[in-house]
Amino acid sequence: MEQIRLQKYLADNGIASRRKCEELIAQGLVKVNGKIISELGTKINPETDKVEYKDKIIEKIKKKLVYILLNKPIGYVTTAKEQFNRPIVMDLVKDINIRLVPVGRLDMYTSGALILTNDGDFVYKATHPKFEVEKTYIVTLKGQVLEEEMERLRNGVEIEHCISGKAKVKLIRYDEEKNISRLAITIHEGKNREVRKMCEAIDKKVLALHRTKIGNIEVKPLKIGEWRYLSEKEVSAIVR
């Protein structure tokens, strides 16, 4: 397990606030593996190191891990805090008395699948490109999208001085009367507004964007604004 600062370990396990725990360490009231520690930069391995406060062993509290799938509506900001008083996704899960964070982001005008959790390791594995967790979007575009344009998206297009990763792209429908195209685009990078920027790179205006899947988890049974808990099997499938 990754090492953490001693004061964080103490705070996470109910001794006091992190700042107060720093004072306790400075006062020589904390031991690690039988040795008094007074340096605030000390890191420990919670799985192997024995931590004592006033000669009493501090047992690691097992945190209840929560994973929620939300069908995010348009108009909500994907953040845990908001300085401009705009609606945030946390407003939709107020009944959960646990501090959660969004796993990645959907911009204010994108709807669909969003996971909220208190598991930092899950957040890392679900969002880092090296783990290649796929996200599938349905995007509605103005105009007809040609096969060669979809091929460009599949192979990567230039967005902000870099090339997007390879994508899976499928034409769902072209409505000739309305002159709009609907595509399914699957990516695993998840850069900021990546799908929108990819579509802009082929000179297509995005009219609507909805994330339908994260990994193999579909948001479809949920109505907009609704949420549900993920099962252990679903969580394991994403971070396997």
CSV table of C-alpha atoms in Angstrom, one decimal:
chain,number,residue,atom,x,y,z
A,1,MET,CA,0.0,0.0,0.0
A,2,GLU,CA,1.1,3.6,-0.7
A,3,GLN,CA,2.7,5.4,2.2
A,4,ILE,CA,0.9,8.3,3.8
A,5,ARG,CA,1.8,11.1,6.2
A,6,LEU,CA,1.6,10.2,9.9
A,7,GLN,CA,-0.7,13.1,10.8
A,8,LYS,CA,-3.1,12.0,8.0
A,9,TYR,CA,-3.2,8.5,9.4
A,10,LEU,CA,-4.0,9.7,12.8
A,11,ALA,CA,-6.7,12.1,11.6
A,12,ASP,CA,-8.3,9.4,9.3
A,13,ASN,CA,-8.5,7.1,12.3
A,14,GLY,CA,-10.3,9.6,14.6
A,15,ILE,CA,-7.5,10.9,16.9
A,16,ALA,CA,-8.1,14.6,16.0
A,17,SER,CA,-8.0,17.1,13.2
A,18,ARG,CA,-4.9,16.8,11.0
A,19,ARG,CA,-3.5,20.1,12.3
A,20,LYS,CA,-4.1,19.0,15.9
A,21,CYS,CA,-2.4,15.6,15.1
A,22,GLU,CA,0.7,17.6,13.9
A,23,GLU,CA,0.8,19.2,17.4
A,24,LEU,CA,0.6,15.8,19.0
A,25,ILE,CA,3.4,14.5,16.9
A,26,ALA,CA,5.6,17.5,17.8
A,27,GLN,CA,4.9,16.9,21.5
A,28,GLY,CA,6.4,13.4,21.2
A,29,LEU,CA,3.1,11.7,21.9
A,30,VAL,CA,3.2,9.4,18.9
A,31,LYS,CA,5.3,6.3,18.2
A,32,VAL,CA,5.9,4.3,15.1
A,33,ASN,CA,7.1,0.8,15.6
A,34,GLY,CA,8.0,1.6,19.2
A,35,LYS,CA,10.0,4.8,18.3
A,36,ILE,CA,8.9,8.3,19.2
A,37,ILE,CA,8.3,10.4,16.1
A,38,SER,CA,8.5,14.2,16.2
A,39,GLU,CA,9.1,15.0,12.5
A,40,LEU,CA,6.0,16.1,10.6
A,41,GLY,CA,7.2,14.8,7.3
A,42,THR,CA,7.2,11.2,8.5
A,43,LYS,CA,5.4,8.7,6.3
A,44,ILE,CA,4.1,5.3,7.3
A,45,ASN,CA,2.7,2.2,5.6
A,46,PRO,CA,-0.7,1.7,7.3
A,47,GLU,CA,-0.6,-2.1,6.5
A,48,THR,CA,2.7,-2.9,8.2
A,49,ASP,CA,3.7,-0.1,10.6
A,50,LYS,CA,2.5,-0.1,14.2
A,51,VAL,CA,1.3,3.4,15.3
A,52,GLU,CA,0.8,4.4,18.9
A,53,TYR,CA,-0.7,7.5,20.5
A,54,LYS,CA,-0.1,7.8,24.3
A,55,ASP,CA,1.2,4.2,24.2
A,56,LYS,CA,-2.1,2.9,22.8
A,57,ILE,CA,-2.1,1.2,19.4
A,58,ILE,CA,-4.1,3.1,16.8
A,59,GLU,CA,-6.2,0.5,14.8
A,60,LYS,CA,-6.9,1.4,11.3
A,61,ILE,CA,-10.6,2.2,10.8
A,62,LYS,CA,-12.0,0.3,7.8
A,63,LYS,CA,-13.7,2.9,5.7
A,64,LYS,CA,-17.0,2.0,4.1
A,65,LEU,CA,-16.5,2.4,0.4
A,66,VAL,CA,-19.4,3.7,-1.6
A,67,TYR,CA,-19.8,3.7,-5.4
A,68,ILE,CA,-22.8,5.5,-7.0
A,69,LEU,CA,-23.8,5.7,-10.7
A,70,LEU,CA,-25.6,8.9,-11.5
A,71,ASN,CA,-27.4,9.8,-14.7
A,72,LYS,CA,-26.3,13.5,-14.7
A,73,PRO,CA,-28.7,16.1,-16.1
A,74,ILE,CA,-27.6,19.0,-18.2
A,75,GLY,CA,-27.0,22.2,-16.2
A,76,TYR,CA,-25.1,20.6,-13.3
A,77,VAL,CA,-21.4,21.1,-12.6
A,78,THR,CA,-19.2,18.1,-12.0
A,79,THR,CA,-17.5,19.2,-8.8
A,80,ALA,CA,-17.8,18.7,-5.1
A,81,LYS,CA,-17.7,22.5,-4.4
A,82,GLU,CA,-18.9,25.4,-6.5
A,83,GLN,CA,-17.9,29.0,-6.0
A,84,PHE,CA,-20.4,30.5,-8.4
A,85,ASN,CA,-23.6,29.0,-6.8
A,86,ARG,CA,-24.3,26.8,-9.8
A,87,PRO,CA,-26.1,23.5,-9.3
A,88,ILE,CA,-23.6,20.7,-8.6
A,89,VAL,CA,-23.9,16.9,-9.0
A,90,MET,CA,-23.6,16.5,-5.2
A,91,ASP,CA,-27.0,18.2,-4.9
A,92,LEU,CA,-28.5,15.1,-6.5
A,93,VAL,CA,-27.2,12.7,-3.9
A,94,LYS,CA,-27.8,14.7,-0.7
A,95,ASP,CA,-29.3,11.7,1.1
A,96,ILE,CA,-25.8,10.1,1.2
A,97,ASN,CA,-24.1,11.3,4.3
A,98,ILE,CA,-20.6,10.4,3.1
A,99,ARG,CA,-18.1,12.7,1.4
A,100,LEU,CA,-18.0,11.6,-2.2
A,101,VAL,CA,-16.0,12.9,-5.2
A,102,PRO,CA,-16.8,12.6,-9.0
A,103,VAL,CA,-14.8,10.1,-11.0
A,104,GLY,CA,-13.7,12.2,-13.8
A,105,ARG,CA,-15.8,15.0,-15.3
A,106,LEU,CA,-18.7,15.7,-17.5
A,107,ASP,CA,-19.0,19.4,-18.6
A,108,MET,CA,-22.1,21.4,-17.6
A,109,TYR,CA,-23.8,20.8,-20.9
A,110,THR,CA,-23.2,17.0,-21.1
A,111,SER,CA,-25.5,14.5,-19.5
A,112,GLY,CA,-25.2,10.8,-18.7
A,113,ALA,CA,-23.1,8.3,-16.7
A,114,LEU,CA,-21.1,9.7,-13.8
A,115,ILE,CA,-19.7,7.7,-10.9
A,116,LEU,CA,-19.3,9.2,-7.4
A,117,THR,CA,-17.2,7.5,-4.8
A,118,ASN,CA,-15.1,7.9,-1.7
A,119,ASP,CA,-12.5,5.4,-2.9
A,120,GLY,CA,-9.4,7.3,-4.1
A,121,ASP,CA,-7.7,4.2,-5.6
A,122,PHE,CA,-10.8,3.6,-7.7
A,123,VAL,CA,-10.8,7.2,-8.9
A,124,TYR,CA,-7.2,6.8,-10.0
A,125,LYS,CA,-7.7,3.5,-11.8
A,126,ALA,CA,-10.9,4.6,-13.5
A,127,THR,CA,-9.5,7.9,-14.8
A,128,HIS,CA,-5.8,7.3,-15.7
A,129,PRO,CA,-5.4,6.5,-19.4
A,130,LYS,CA,-3.0,3.6,-18.7
A,131,PHE,CA,-5.9,1.5,-17.3
A,132,GLU,CA,-7.9,2.2,-20.5
A,133,VAL,CA,-11.4,2.3,-19.0
A,134,GLU,CA,-13.7,3.0,-21.9
A,135,LYS,CA,-16.4,5.7,-21.9
A,136,THR,CA,-19.1,5.6,-24.6
A,137,TYR,CA,-20.9,8.8,-25.7
A,138,ILE,CA,-23.8,9.4,-28.0
A,139,VAL,CA,-23.2,12.7,-29.8
A,140,THR,CA,-25.6,14.6,-32.0
A,141,LEU,CA,-23.9,16.7,-34.7
A,142,LYS,CA,-25.1,19.3,-37.2
A,143,GLY,CA,-24.7,18.0,-40.8
A,144,GLN,CA,-23.8,14.7,-42.3
A,145,VAL,CA,-20.6,12.9,-41.1
A,146,LEU,CA,-18.8,11.2,-43.9
A,147,GLU,CA,-16.9,7.9,-43.5
A,148,GLU,CA,-13.5,9.6,-44.0
A,149,GLU,CA,-14.4,12.0,-41.2
A,150,MET,CA,-15.2,9.1,-38.9
A,151,GLU,CA,-12.0,7.4,-39.9
A,152,ARG,CA,-10.1,10.5,-38.8
A,153,LEU,CA,-11.8,10.3,-35.4
A,154,ARG,CA,-10.9,6.7,-35.1
A,155,ASN,CA,-7.2,7.3,-35.8
A,156,GLY,CA,-6.9,10.5,-33.7
A,157,VAL,CA,-7.3,14.2,-34.5
A,158,GLU,CA,-5.3,17.2,-33.3
A,159,ILE,CA,-6.9,18.9,-30.3
A,160,GLU,CA,-4.9,21.7,-28.5
A,161,HIS,CA,-1.5,20.8,-30.0
A,162,CYS,CA,-1.8,17.1,-29.3
A,163,ILE,CA,-3.4,14.1,-31.0
A,164,SER,CA,-6.4,12.4,-29.4
A,165,GLY,CA,-6.2,8.7,-28.7
A,166,LYS,CA,-7.7,6.2,-31.1
A,167,ALA,CA,-11.5,6.0,-30.7
A,168,LYS,CA,-14.3,3.6,-31.7
A,169,VAL,CA,-16.7,5.5,-33.9
A,170,LYS,CA,-20.1,4.2,-35.3
A,171,LEU,CA,-22.7,6.1,-37.2
A,172,ILE,CA,-26.1,5.4,-35.6
A,173,ARG,CA,-28.2,7.5,-37.9
A,174,TYR,CA,-28.2,10.4,-40.3
A,175,ASP,CA,-31.5,12.3,-40.5
A,176,GLU,CA,-31.5,13.9,-43.9
A,177,GLU,CA,-34.6,16.0,-43.2
A,178,LYS,CA,-33.2,17.6,-40.1
A,179,ASN,CA,-29.6,17.4,-41.4
A,180,ILE,CA,-28.2,15.9,-38.2
A,181,SER,CA,-26.0,12.9,-37.5
A,182,ARG,CA,-25.9,10.8,-34.4
A,183,LEU,CA,-22.6,8.9,-33.6
A,184,ALA,CA,-21.5,6.5,-30.9
A,185,ILE,CA,-17.9,7.4,-29.8
A,186,THR,CA,-15.9,5.4,-27.4
A,187,ILE,CA,-12.7,6.7,-25.9
A,188,HIS,CA,-10.5,5.8,-22.9
A,189,GLU,CA,-8.5,9.0,-22.3
A,190,GLY,CA,-11.1,11.4,-20.9
A,191,LYS,CA,-9.3,14.7,-21.5
A,192,ASN,CA,-11.3,17.8,-20.7
A,193,ARG,CA,-14.2,18.1,-23.2
A,194,GLU,CA,-12.4,15.6,-25.4
A,195,VAL,CA,-15.3,14.4,-27.5
A,196,ARG,CA,-16.5,17.9,-28.2
A,197,LYS,CA,-13.0,19.0,-29.3
A,198,MET,CA,-12.7,15.9,-31.5
A,199,CYS,CA,-15.9,16.8,-33.3
A,200,GLU,CA,-14.8,20.4,-33.6
A,201,ALA,CA,-11.6,19.1,-35.3
A,202,ILE,CA,-13.7,17.7,-38.1
A,203,ASP,CA,-15.7,20.9,-38.3
A,204,LYS,CA,-18.9,19.5,-36.9
A,205,LYS,CA,-21.0,21.4,-34.3
A,206,VAL,CA,-22.1,19.4,-31.3
A,207,LEU,CA,-25.8,19.7,-30.6
A,208,ALA,CA,-26.1,17.2,-27.8
A,209,LEU,CA,-23.7,15.0,-25.9
A,210,HIS,CA,-24.7,12.1,-23.5
A,211,ARG,CA,-22.4,9.5,-21.9
A,212,THR,CA,-24.1,6.1,-22.0
A,213,LYS,CA,-21.5,3.8,-20.6
A,214,ILE,CA,-18.5,3.6,-18.3
A,215,GLY,CA,-16.7,0.3,-19.0
A,216,ASN,CA,-19.6,-2.1,-19.4
A,217,ILE,CA,-21.9,-0.3,-17.0
A,218,GLU,CA,-24.8,1.3,-18.9
A,219,VAL,CA,-26.7,4.3,-17.5
A,220,LYS,CA,-29.8,3.6,-19.6
A,221,PRO,CA,-32.1,2.1,-16.9
A,222,LEU,CA,-31.8,5.3,-14.9
A,223,LYS,CA,-33.8,8.3,-15.7
A,224,ILE,CA,-32.1,11.7,-15.9
A,225,GLY,CA,-31.2,12.8,-12.3
A,226,GLU,CA,-31.6,9.3,-10.8
A,227,TRP,CA,-28.8,7.3,-9.2
A,228,ARG,CA,-28.1,3.8,-7.8
A,229,TYR,CA,-25.3,2.0,-6.0
A,230,LEU,CA,-22.9,-0.1,-8.1
A,231,SER,CA,-22.5,-3.7,-7.2
A,232,GLU,CA,-19.2,-5.3,-6.2
A,233,LYS,CA,-19.1,-7.1,-9.5
A,234,GLU,CA,-19.5,-3.8,-11.5
A,235,VAL,CA,-16.8,-2.1,-9.4
A,236,SER,CA,-14.4,-5.0,-10.0
A,237,ALA,CA,-15.1,-5.0,-13.7
A,238,ILE,CA,-14.0,-1.4,-14.0
A,239,VAL,CA,-10.8,-1.6,-12.0
A,240,ARG,CA,-9.9,-5.2,-12.7
